[in-house]
Amino acid sequence: MRAAMPPINTKNMSTPLEEEESELRRGPWTLEEDTLLTHYIARHGEGRWNMLAKCAGLKRTGKSCRLRWLNYLKPDIKRGNLTPQEQLLILELHSKWGNRWSKIAQHLPGRTDNEIKNYWRTRVQKQARQLNIESNSQRFLDAVRCFWMPRLVQKVEQASPSSSSSSSSSYLKEMCTQSSVPSQLSSCCTVPSFPTFSPLANKTTDISNSSSVTTQNICPTDSINNISDQTEIPQHLTGSNVYGHTTLDQCYNIDSNDYGMEGISFASMSAVGFYEGTPSEGNWMCNEMSDDLWNMDDIWQLRSI
DNA sequence: AACAGGACCAACCGCACTCTG
DNA sequence: TCAGAGTGCGGTTGGTCCTGT
């Protein structure tokens, strides 16, 4: 992900004449506008955005000012790559709430709904396209939960074993301590328990020690999105939980240093019925996927067996 | 070096809901 | 109760940057 650059954009600066001609400015914000907005809010606070825009001397709509403040200028906005924890959280919360970006964003401090939405559209939906699966389909949701999320959990553990004090990992920890598996999550595959704050397990297990890996059943077959919107986050992820009936070896390559879907085998996908297509021209298997989540070598190797 | 295509992300749009007078 | 203003949200678009050829 590229670092967001300050909105310095002189070519979009209007001349006075142009400003007279068009009452309201549109397009990228200038540094001057950002300064005006920031200083005004620092003095008078947020709210009444239309009035604020006028009083601050901004030739912008109130909506535009609000969006700029909330998505970019607000002091607590966190910029830069989403951490594996955050990605995991997004996947999990999206599986529960769907495209409720603002609601999801509430659980990722410093991240905006817009940023999360962009992440979903550019990264997650890309995977769905390459799998020839509708990103809003249950099949894709299942794939995410059974294959992608466990890998993110691994990555989180490998990358920052002591990060449990962060807000997101604390949250995830909390998730694992709560239980109540939705009845619709019947077992269909087997995956390891994840250590500490895995949202997928309530057992603490060293993932690096395969002998200690325990299994649990989790299967997202039914619509997770149907889970009550009123349910607080962790309640559907629980101790016994979520991923279907293939073995650990089938499910993913535990030695992979990458995270996400990379390293997940075609065989395992097929085993649980996630992928029914065949590698062919134009589909995801034929694309180069340098930064993608599925390991092509594994896929072809397993297909040849 | 130039170009094309894709990825990324800031910003806009339209709609729905809430608030206020 | 109602109309208009304000606000929030999700979907979409367009510009910029990156990468591969």
mmCIF file of C-alpha atoms (C1' of nucleotides) in Angstrom:
data_model
loop_
_atom_site.group_PDB
_atom_site.id
_atom_site.type_symbol
_atom_site.label_atom_id
_atom_site.label_comp_id
_atom_site.label_asym_id
_atom_site.label_seq_id
_atom_site.Cartn_x
_atom_site.Cartn_y
_atom_site.Cartn_z
ATOM 1 C CA MET A 1 0.000 0.000 0.000
ATOM 2 C CA ARG A 2 1.376 3.333 -0.834
ATOM 3 C CA ALA A 3 1.721 5.865 1.884
ATOM 4 C CA ALA A 4 -0.901 8.512 1.586
ATOM 5 C CA MET A 5 0.596 11.728 0.350
ATOM 6 C CA PRO A 6 -0.383 15.144 1.577
ATOM 7 C CA PRO A 7 -2.969 16.641 -0.674
ATOM 8 C CA ILE A 8 -0.720 19.182 -2.271
ATOM 9 C CA ASN A 9 -2.225 19.773 -5.635
ATOM 10 C CA THR A 10 -1.481 23.064 -7.211
ATOM 11 C CA LYS A 11 -2.829 22.202 -10.594
ATOM 12 C CA ASN A 12 -6.301 22.076 -9.173
ATOM 13 C CA MET A 13 -6.065 25.465 -7.609
ATOM 14 C CA SER A 14 -8.666 27.716 -9.076
ATOM 15 C CA THR A 15 -8.019 31.209 -10.207
ATOM 16 C CA PRO A 16 -10.110 33.881 -8.535
ATOM 17 C CA LEU A 17 -12.143 34.152 -11.694
ATOM 18 C CA GLU A 18 -12.843 30.465 -11.718
ATOM 19 C CA GLU A 19 -13.809 30.579 -8.090
ATOM 20 C CA GLU A 20 -16.290 33.278 -8.831
ATOM 21 C CA GLU A 21 -17.694 31.272 -11.678
ATOM 22 C CA SER A 22 -18.079 28.112 -9.698
ATOM 23 C CA GLU A 23 -19.313 28.788 -6.225
ATOM 24 C CA LEU A 24 -18.159 25.501 -4.792
ATOM 25 C CA ARG A 25 -14.844 23.819 -5.259
ATOM 26 C CA ARG A 26 -14.573 20.132 -5.969
ATOM 27 C CA GLY A 27 -11.770 17.663 -6.361
ATOM 28 C CA PRO A 28 -8.618 17.234 -4.353
ATOM 29 C CA TRP A 29 -8.122 19.418 -1.333
ATOM 30 C CA THR A 30 -5.292 21.887 -1.231
ATOM 31 C CA LEU A 31 -2.953 22.401 1.668
ATOM 32 C CA GLU A 32 -4.527 25.790 2.221
ATOM 33 C CA GLU A 33 -7.994 24.302 2.484
ATOM 34 C CA ASP A 34 -6.777 21.640 4.857
ATOM 35 C CA THR A 35 -5.209 24.279 7.041
ATOM 36 C CA LEU A 36 -8.343 26.366 7.066
ATOM 37 C CA LEU A 37 -10.484 23.421 8.010
ATOM 38 C CA THR A 38 -8.118 22.116 10.646
ATOM 39 C CA HIS A 39 -7.706 25.474 12.308
ATOM 40 C CA TYR A 40 -11.404 26.179 12.276
ATOM 41 C CA ILE A 41 -12.259 22.856 13.861
ATOM 42 C CA ALA A 42 -9.504 23.304 16.425
ATOM 43 C CA ARG A 43 -11.132 26.544 17.483
ATOM 44 C CA HIS A 44 -14.805 25.766 17.129
ATOM 45 C CA GLY A 45 -15.154 22.026 17.017
ATOM 46 C CA GLU A 46 -16.941 19.772 14.547
ATOM 47 C CA GLY A 47 -20.553 19.694 13.466
ATOM 48 C CA ARG A 48 -22.911 21.866 11.489
ATOM 49 C CA TRP A 49 -20.745 21.199 8.507
ATOM 50 C CA ASN A 50 -22.509 23.469 6.040
ATOM 51 C CA MET A 51 -22.221 26.360 8.447
ATOM 52 C CA LEU A 52 -18.679 25.369 9.252
ATOM 53 C CA ALA A 53 -17.708 25.397 5.594
ATOM 54 C CA LYS A 54 -19.035 28.916 5.181
ATOM 55 C CA CYS A 55 -17.601 30.272 8.399
ATOM 56 C CA ALA A 56 -14.194 28.767 7.732
ATOM 57 C CA GLY A 57 -14.132 30.446 4.355
ATOM 58 C CA LEU A 58 -14.071 27.183 2.483
ATOM 59 C CA LYS A 59 -15.751 27.004 -0.889
ATOM 60 C CA ARG A 60 -16.740 23.439 -0.231
ATOM 61 C CA THR A 61 -19.923 21.693 0.692
ATOM 62 C CA GLY A 62 -20.420 20.699 4.280
ATOM 63 C CA LYS A 63 -20.356 17.106 3.224
ATOM 64 C CA SER A 64 -17.013 17.540 1.573
ATOM 65 C CA CYS A 65 -15.579 19.185 4.681
ATOM 66 C CA ARG A 66 -16.898 16.466 6.915
ATOM 67 C CA LEU A 67 -15.472 13.751 4.715
ATOM 68 C CA ARG A 68 -12.117 15.437 4.491
ATOM 69 C CA TRP A 69 -11.921 15.836 8.239
ATOM 70 C CA LEU A 70 -13.062 12.360 9.112
ATOM 71 C CA ASN A 71 -11.055 10.523 6.492
ATOM 72 C CA TYR A 72 -7.885 12.506 6.423
ATOM 73 C CA LEU A 73 -7.362 15.418 8.764
ATOM 74 C CA LYS A 74 -8.586 14.116 12.077
ATOM 75 C CA PRO A 75 -5.577 13.772 14.385
ATOM 76 C CA ASP A 76 -6.123 10.162 15.363
ATOM 77 C CA ILE A 77 -6.275 8.865 11.816
ATOM 78 C CA LYS A 78 -3.855 5.996 11.415
ATOM 79 C CA ARG A 79 -2.181 5.746 8.055
ATOM 80 C CA GLY A 80 -0.155 3.097 6.322
ATOM 81 C CA ASN A 81 -0.565 -0.605 5.807
ATOM 82 C CA LEU A 82 -3.229 -2.495 7.591
ATOM 83 C CA THR A 83 -1.624 -4.883 10.015
ATOM 84 C CA PRO A 84 -2.430 -8.591 9.877
ATOM 85 C CA GLN A 85 -4.468 -8.077 13.039
ATOM 86 C CA GLU A 86 -6.485 -5.405 11.364
ATOM 87 C CA GLN A 87 -6.936 -7.453 8.230
ATOM 88 C CA LEU A 88 -8.092 -10.360 10.288
ATOM 89 C CA LEU A 89 -10.513 -8.187 12.127
ATOM 90 C CA ILE A 90 -11.887 -6.782 8.909
ATOM 91 C CA LEU A 91 -12.403 -10.227 7.443
ATOM 92 C CA GLU A 92 -14.069 -11.424 10.554
ATOM 93 C CA LEU A 93 -16.313 -8.462 11.041
ATOM 94 C CA HIS A 94 -17.232 -8.380 7.395
ATOM 95 C CA SER A 95 -18.212 -12.003 7.562
ATOM 96 C CA LYS A 96 -20.549 -11.026 10.310
ATOM 97 C CA TRP A 97 -21.864 -7.679 9.248
ATOM 98 C CA GLY A 98 -21.276 -7.510 5.537
ATOM 99 C CA ASN A 99 -20.628 -4.117 4.009
ATOM 100 C CA ARG A 100 -21.254 -2.204 7.196
ATOM 101 C CA TRP A 101 -18.031 -0.301 6.801
ATOM 102 C CA SER A 102 -18.596 2.312 9.429
ATOM 103 C CA LYS A 103 -19.535 -0.310 11.961
ATOM 104 C CA ILE A 104 -16.454 -2.322 11.121
ATOM 105 C CA ALA A 105 -14.331 0.815 11.326
ATOM 106 C CA GLN A 106 -15.516 1.423 14.857
ATOM 107 C CA HIS A 107 -13.532 -1.616 15.884
ATOM 108 C CA LEU A 108 -10.347 -0.526 14.168
ATOM 109 C CA PRO A 109 -9.169 2.575 15.964
ATOM 110 C CA GLY A 110 -7.723 5.143 13.628
ATOM 111 C CA ARG A 111 -9.036 3.465 10.507
ATOM 112 C CA THR A 112 -11.827 4.953 8.483
ATOM 113 C CA ASP A 113 -14.739 3.260 6.837
ATOM 114 C CA ASN A 114 -13.453 4.512 3.526
ATOM 115 C CA GLU A 115 -10.084 2.895 4.060
ATOM 116 C CA ILE A 116 -11.620 -0.395 5.046
ATOM 117 C CA LYS A 117 -13.969 -0.278 2.111
ATOM 118 C CA ASN A 118 -11.060 0.368 -0.222
ATOM 119 C CA TYR A 119 -9.126 -2.503 1.308
ATOM 120 C CA TRP A 120 -12.028 -4.814 0.785
ATOM 121 C CA ARG A 121 -12.587 -3.784 -2.784
ATOM 122 C CA THR A 122 -8.981 -3.798 -3.869
ATOM 123 C CA ARG A 123 -7.615 -6.771 -1.969
ATOM 124 C CA VAL A 124 -10.386 -9.025 -0.945
ATOM 125 C CA GLN A 125 -12.621 -8.744 -3.965
ATOM 126 C CA LYS A 126 -9.583 -9.254 -6.132
ATOM 127 C CA GLN A 127 -9.194 -12.695 -4.614
ATOM 128 C CA ALA A 128 -12.799 -13.449 -5.281
ATOM 129 C CA ARG A 129 -12.425 -12.483 -8.911
ATOM 130 C CA GLN A 130 -9.407 -14.696 -9.284
ATOM 131 C CA LEU A 131 -11.304 -17.570 -7.793
ATOM 132 C CA ASN A 132 -14.240 -16.907 -10.043
ATOM 133 C CA ILE A 133 -16.369 -16.668 -6.967
ATOM 134 C CA GLU A 134 -18.779 -13.912 -6.199
ATOM 135 C CA SER A 135 -17.247 -11.936 -3.383
ATOM 136 C CA ASN A 136 -20.599 -11.676 -1.688
ATOM 137 C CA SER A 137 -21.306 -15.354 -2.015
ATOM 138 C CA GLN A 138 -21.368 -17.810 0.794
ATOM 139 C CA ARG A 139 -18.723 -19.826 -0.983
ATOM 140 C CA PHE A 140 -16.247 -17.002 -0.867
ATOM 141 C CA LEU A 141 -17.147 -16.216 2.691
ATOM 142 C CA ASP A 142 -16.434 -19.818 3.552
ATOM 143 C CA ALA A 143 -13.110 -19.699 1.751
ATOM 144 C CA VAL A 144 -12.105 -16.616 3.642
ATOM 145 C CA ARG A 145 -13.021 -18.100 6.956
ATOM 146 C CA CYS A 146 -11.568 -21.521 6.362
ATOM 147 C CA PHE A 147 -8.336 -20.592 4.648
ATOM 148 C CA TRP A 148 -7.480 -16.968 4.745
ATOM 149 C CA MET A 149 -8.248 -16.057 8.298
ATOM 150 C CA PRO A 150 -6.302 -18.910 9.875
ATOM 151 C CA ARG A 151 -3.272 -17.782 7.957
ATOM 152 C CA LEU A 152 -3.664 -14.252 9.154
ATOM 153 C CA VAL A 153 -3.839 -15.549 12.668
ATOM 154 C CA GLN A 154 -0.590 -17.379 12.094
ATOM 155 C CA LYS A 155 0.965 -14.273 10.702
ATOM 156 C CA VAL A 156 -0.161 -12.217 13.620
ATOM 157 C CA GLU A 157 1.413 -14.660 16.004
ATOM 158 C CA GLN A 158 4.629 -14.955 14.079
ATOM 159 C CA ALA A 159 5.050 -11.269 13.523
ATOM 160 C CA SER A 160 4.215 -9.931 16.899
ATOM 161 C CA PRO A 161 3.916 -12.506 19.641
ATOM 162 C CA SER A 162 3.989 -9.767 22.237
ATOM 163 C CA SER A 163 1.504 -7.540 20.549
ATOM 164 C CA SER A 164 -1.317 -8.643 22.701
ATOM 165 C CA SER A 165 -1.471 -5.271 24.312
ATOM 166 C CA SER A 166 -2.587 -3.605 21.117
ATOM 167 C CA SER A 167 -6.183 -2.713 20.900
ATOM 168 C CA SER A 168 -6.974 -5.043 18.081
ATOM 169 C CA SER A 169 -5.206 -8.011 19.525
ATOM 170 C CA SER A 170 -6.762 -7.370 22.866
ATOM 171 C CA TYR A 171 -10.023 -7.389 21.130
ATOM 172 C CA LEU A 172 -9.181 -10.623 19.408
ATOM 173 C CA LYS A 173 -8.163 -12.106 22.707
ATOM 174 C CA GLU A 174 -11.462 -11.133 24.043
ATOM 175 C CA MET A 175 -13.072 -12.744 21.101
ATOM 176 C CA CYS A 176 -11.551 -16.067 21.962
ATOM 177 C CA THR A 177 -12.566 -15.964 25.490
ATOM 178 C CA GLN A 178 -16.161 -15.636 24.642
ATOM 179 C CA SER A 179 -18.160 -18.428 23.314
ATOM 180 C CA SER A 180 -21.440 -19.480 21.965
ATOM 181 C CA VAL A 181 -21.146 -21.097 18.673
ATOM 182 C CA PRO A 182 -24.020 -20.339 16.442
ATOM 183 C CA SER A 183 -25.928 -23.437 15.733
ATOM 184 C CA GLN A 184 -25.631 -22.872 12.047
ATOM 185 C CA LEU A 185 -21.904 -23.298 12.256
ATOM 186 C CA SER A 186 -21.846 -27.021 12.115
ATOM 187 C CA SER A 187 -18.549 -28.735 11.743
ATOM 188 C CA CYS A 188 -17.178 -29.477 8.350
ATOM 189 C CA CYS A 189 -13.475 -29.095 8.486
ATOM 190 C CA THR A 190 -10.624 -29.256 10.875
ATOM 191 C CA VAL A 191 -8.076 -26.645 11.612
ATOM 192 C CA PRO A 192 -5.634 -26.043 14.391
ATOM 193 C CA SER A 193 -6.479 -24.091 17.431
ATOM 194 C CA PHE A 194 -4.769 -20.798 17.351
ATOM 195 C CA PRO A 195 -2.749 -19.390 20.113
ATOM 196 C CA THR A 196 -3.646 -16.581 22.457
ATOM 197 C CA PHE A 197 -5.903 -14.146 20.797
ATOM 198 C CA SER A 198 -7.063 -16.163 17.863
ATOM 199 C CA PRO A 199 -10.644 -15.334 17.192
ATOM 200 C CA LEU A 200 -11.036 -18.857 16.026
ATOM 201 C CA ALA A 201 -10.201 -20.733 19.123
ATOM 202 C CA ASN A 202 -10.280 -20.624 22.844
ATOM 203 C CA LYS A 203 -7.402 -22.956 23.371
ATOM 204 C CA THR A 204 -3.899 -21.669 23.584
ATOM 205 C CA THR A 205 -1.607 -23.667 21.413
ATOM 206 C CA ASP A 206 1.838 -23.032 20.051
ATOM 207 C CA ILE A 207 1.264 -22.981 16.341
ATOM 208 C CA SER A 208 4.917 -23.573 15.657
ATOM 209 C CA ASN A 209 4.742 -26.907 17.369
ATOM 210 C CA SER A 210 2.734 -29.054 15.084
ATOM 211 C CA SER A 211 2.505 -31.826 17.601
ATOM 212 C CA SER A 212 0.572 -29.618 19.875
ATOM 213 C CA VAL A 213 -1.807 -28.409 17.311
ATOM 214 C CA THR A 214 -5.245 -29.301 18.286
ATOM 215 C CA THR A 215 -8.234 -29.304 16.100
ATOM 216 C CA GLN A 216 -11.597 -27.846 16.251
ATOM 217 C CA ASN A 217 -14.552 -27.759 14.065
ATOM 218 C CA ILE A 218 -15.756 -24.762 12.380
ATOM 219 C CA CYS A 219 -17.901 -24.483 9.449
ATOM 220 C CA PRO A 220 -19.359 -21.500 7.940
ATOM 221 C CA THR A 221 -21.651 -23.300 5.663
ATOM 222 C CA ASP A 222 -24.731 -21.416 6.598
ATOM 223 C CA SER A 223 -25.091 -17.766 6.299
ATOM 224 C CA ILE A 224 -22.980 -16.113 8.869
ATOM 225 C CA ASN A 225 -24.358 -12.852 7.729
ATOM 226 C CA ASN A 226 -27.628 -13.919 9.142
ATOM 227 C CA ILE A 227 -26.246 -13.769 12.595
ATOM 228 C CA SER A 228 -28.012 -11.119 14.500
ATOM 229 C CA ASP A 229 -26.692 -7.693 13.970
ATOM 230 C CA GLN A 230 -27.168 -7.071 17.617
ATOM 231 C CA THR A 231 -24.728 -9.738 18.561
ATOM 232 C CA GLU A 232 -21.544 -8.276 19.864
ATOM 233 C CA ILE A 233 -18.514 -9.094 17.872
ATOM 234 C CA PRO A 234 -16.994 -12.144 19.345
ATOM 235 C CA GLN A 235 -20.069 -14.153 19.933
ATOM 236 C CA HIS A 236 -20.068 -16.153 16.791
ATOM 237 C CA LEU A 237 -16.412 -16.917 16.898
ATOM 238 C CA THR A 238 -15.852 -19.106 19.522
ATOM 239 C CA GLY A 239 -14.262 -21.725 21.164
ATOM 240 C CA SER A 240 -15.350 -24.492 19.134
ATOM 241 C CA ASN A 241 -15.914 -22.978 16.022
ATOM 242 C CA VAL A 242 -15.541 -22.401 12.434
ATOM 243 C CA TYR A 243 -13.648 -24.161 9.803
ATOM 244 C CA GLY A 244 -14.624 -27.373 7.961
ATOM 245 C CA HIS A 245 -13.477 -30.898 7.578
ATOM 246 C CA THR A 246 -10.145 -31.158 5.892
ATOM 247 C CA THR A 247 -7.024 -31.869 7.794
ATOM 248 C CA LEU A 248 -4.450 -29.368 8.765
ATOM 249 C CA ASP A 249 -2.064 -30.535 6.089
ATOM 250 C CA GLN A 250 -4.694 -30.199 3.488
ATOM 251 C CA CYS A 251 -5.751 -26.838 4.633
ATOM 252 C CA TYR A 252 -2.557 -24.879 4.450
ATOM 253 C CA ASN A 253 1.136 -24.842 4.441
ATOM 254 C CA ILE A 254 2.117 -23.997 7.938
ATOM 255 C CA ASP A 255 5.644 -23.108 6.962
ATOM 256 C CA SER A 256 4.666 -20.315 4.703
ATOM 257 C CA ASN A 257 6.087 -17.000 5.688
ATOM 258 C CA ASP A 258 3.444 -15.128 3.911
ATOM 259 C CA TYR A 259 -0.008 -14.585 5.184
ATOM 260 C CA GLY A 260 -3.392 -14.472 3.697
ATOM 261 C CA MET A 261 -4.409 -17.068 1.249
ATOM 262 C CA GLU A 262 -0.988 -17.784 -0.120
ATOM 263 C CA GLY A 263 0.037 -21.304 0.642
ATOM 264 C CA ILE A 264 -3.456 -22.587 0.589
ATOM 265 C CA SER A 265 -3.779 -25.535 -1.677
ATOM 266 C CA PHE A 266 -6.136 -26.116 -4.475
ATOM 267 C CA ALA A 267 -6.612 -29.583 -3.090
ATOM 268 C CA SER A 268 -7.808 -28.283 0.192
ATOM 269 C CA MET A 269 -10.113 -25.888 -1.488
ATOM 270 C CA SER A 270 -11.509 -28.632 -3.604
ATOM 271 C CA ALA A 271 -11.752 -30.935 -0.657
ATOM 272 C CA VAL A 272 -14.214 -28.703 1.000
ATOM 273 C CA GLY A 273 -15.875 -27.816 -2.218
ATOM 274 C CA PHE A 274 -14.765 -24.216 -2.440
ATOM 275 C CA TYR A 275 -13.388 -24.433 -5.868
ATOM 276 C CA GLU A 276 -15.028 -26.364 -8.592
ATOM 277 C CA GLY A 277 -13.515 -24.830 -11.671
ATOM 278 C CA THR A 278 -10.546 -25.909 -13.671
ATOM 279 C CA PRO A 279 -7.402 -24.015 -14.371
ATOM 280 C CA SER A 280 -7.871 -22.435 -17.698
ATOM 281 C CA GLU A 281 -7.048 -19.436 -19.717
ATOM 282 C CA GLY A 282 -8.251 -16.315 -18.138
ATOM 283 C CA ASN A 283 -9.065 -17.572 -14.725
ATOM 284 C CA TRP A 284 -7.265 -16.922 -11.493
ATOM 285 C CA MET A 285 -5.004 -19.912 -11.686
ATOM 286 C CA CYS A 286 -3.390 -18.688 -14.831
ATOM 287 C CA ASN A 287 -2.697 -15.237 -13.577
ATOM 288 C CA GLU A 288 0.543 -14.176 -12.083
ATOM 289 C CA MET A 289 -0.132 -13.520 -8.469
ATOM 290 C CA SER A 290 3.039 -12.214 -6.980
ATOM 291 C CA ASP A 291 1.359 -10.570 -4.094
ATOM 292 C CA ASP A 292 -1.580 -12.811 -3.990
ATOM 293 C CA LEU A 293 -2.766 -15.064 -1.351
ATOM 294 C CA TRP A 294 -2.773 -18.430 -2.986
ATOM 295 C CA ASN A 295 0.324 -20.412 -3.647
ATOM 296 C CA MET A 296 0.367 -21.390 -7.278
ATOM 297 C CA ASP A 297 3.116 -23.953 -6.908
ATOM 298 C CA ASP A 298 1.145 -25.810 -4.334
ATOM 299 C CA ILE A 299 -1.939 -25.584 -6.405
ATOM 300 C CA TRP A 300 -0.397 -27.082 -9.508
ATOM 301 C CA GLN A 301 1.547 -29.653 -7.577
ATOM 302 C CA LEU A 302 -1.546 -30.862 -5.847
ATOM 303 C CA ARG A 303 -3.577 -30.849 -8.989
ATOM 304 C CA SER A 304 -1.082 -33.123 -10.646
ATOM 305 C CA ILE A 305 -1.412 -35.754 -7.950
ATOM 306 C "C1'" DA B 1 12.309 5.510 -22.504
ATOM 307 C "C1'" DA B 2 7.608 5.089 -23.564
ATOM 308 C "C1'" DC B 3 3.450 3.025 -23.104
ATOM 309 C "C1'" DA B 4 -0.449 0.225 -21.231
ATOM 310 C "C1'" DG B 5 -2.861 -1.832 -17.765
ATOM 311 C "C1'" DG B 6 -3.750 -2.442 -13.078
ATOM 312 C "C1'" DA B 7 -3.753 -1.049 -8.220
ATOM 313 C "C1'" DC B 8 -4.715 2.163 -4.992
ATOM 314 C "C1'" DC B 9 -7.207 5.703 -2.691
ATOM 315 C "C1'" DA B 10 -9.352 10.300 -2.114
ATOM 316 C "C1'" DA B 11 -13.430 12.311 -3.134
ATOM 317 C "C1'" DC B 12 -18.086 12.568 -4.858
ATOM 318 C "C1'" DC B 13 -22.945 11.028 -5.246
ATOM 319 C "C1'" DG B 14 -27.380 9.527 -3.897
ATOM 320 C "C1'" DC B 15 -30.152 7.792 -0.529
ATOM 321 C "C1'" DA B 16 -31.914 7.194 4.096
ATOM 322 C "C1'" DC B 17 -32.224 8.532 8.618
ATOM 323 C "C1'" DT B 18 -32.284 11.988 12.410
ATOM 324 C "C1'" DC B 19 -32.861 16.385 14.203
ATOM 325 C "C1'" DT B 20 -34.983 20.806 14.712
ATOM 326 C "C1'" DG B 21 -38.091 24.518 14.392
ATOM 327 C "C1'" DT C 1 -47.188 16.460 12.355
ATOM 328 C "C1'" DC C 2 -44.383 18.041 8.826
ATOM 329 C "C1'" DA C 3 -40.826 20.084 6.031
ATOM 330 C "C1'" DG C 4 -36.244 21.260 5.514
ATOM 331 C "C1'" DA C 5 -31.565 20.982 7.135
ATOM 332 C "C1'" DG C 6 -27.973 18.209 8.781
ATOM 333 C "C1'" DT C 7 -25.658 13.943 9.056
ATOM 334 C "C1'" DG C 8 -24.165 9.199 8.107
ATOM 335 C "C1'" DC C 9 -23.448 5.523 5.094
ATOM 336 C "C1'" DG C 10 -22.429 2.556 1.121
ATOM 337 C "C1'" DG C 11 -21.472 2.611 -3.747
ATOM 338 C "C1'" DT C 12 -18.958 4.558 -7.424
ATOM 339 C "C1'" DT C 13 -15.704 7.340 -9.967
ATOM 340 C "C1'" DG C 14 -11.567 9.489 -11.489
ATOM 341 C "C1'" DG C 15 -6.778 10.736 -10.834
ATOM 342 C "C1'" DT C 16 -2.241 9.227 -9.650
ATOM 343 C "C1'" DC C 17 1.225 5.973 -9.075
ATOM 344 C "C1'" DC C 18 3.365 1.554 -9.938
ATOM 345 C "C1'" DT C 19 4.822 -2.266 -12.601
ATOM 346 C "C1'" DG C 20 5.537 -4.986 -16.502
ATOM 347 C "C1'" DT C 21 6.516 -5.104 -21.425
#
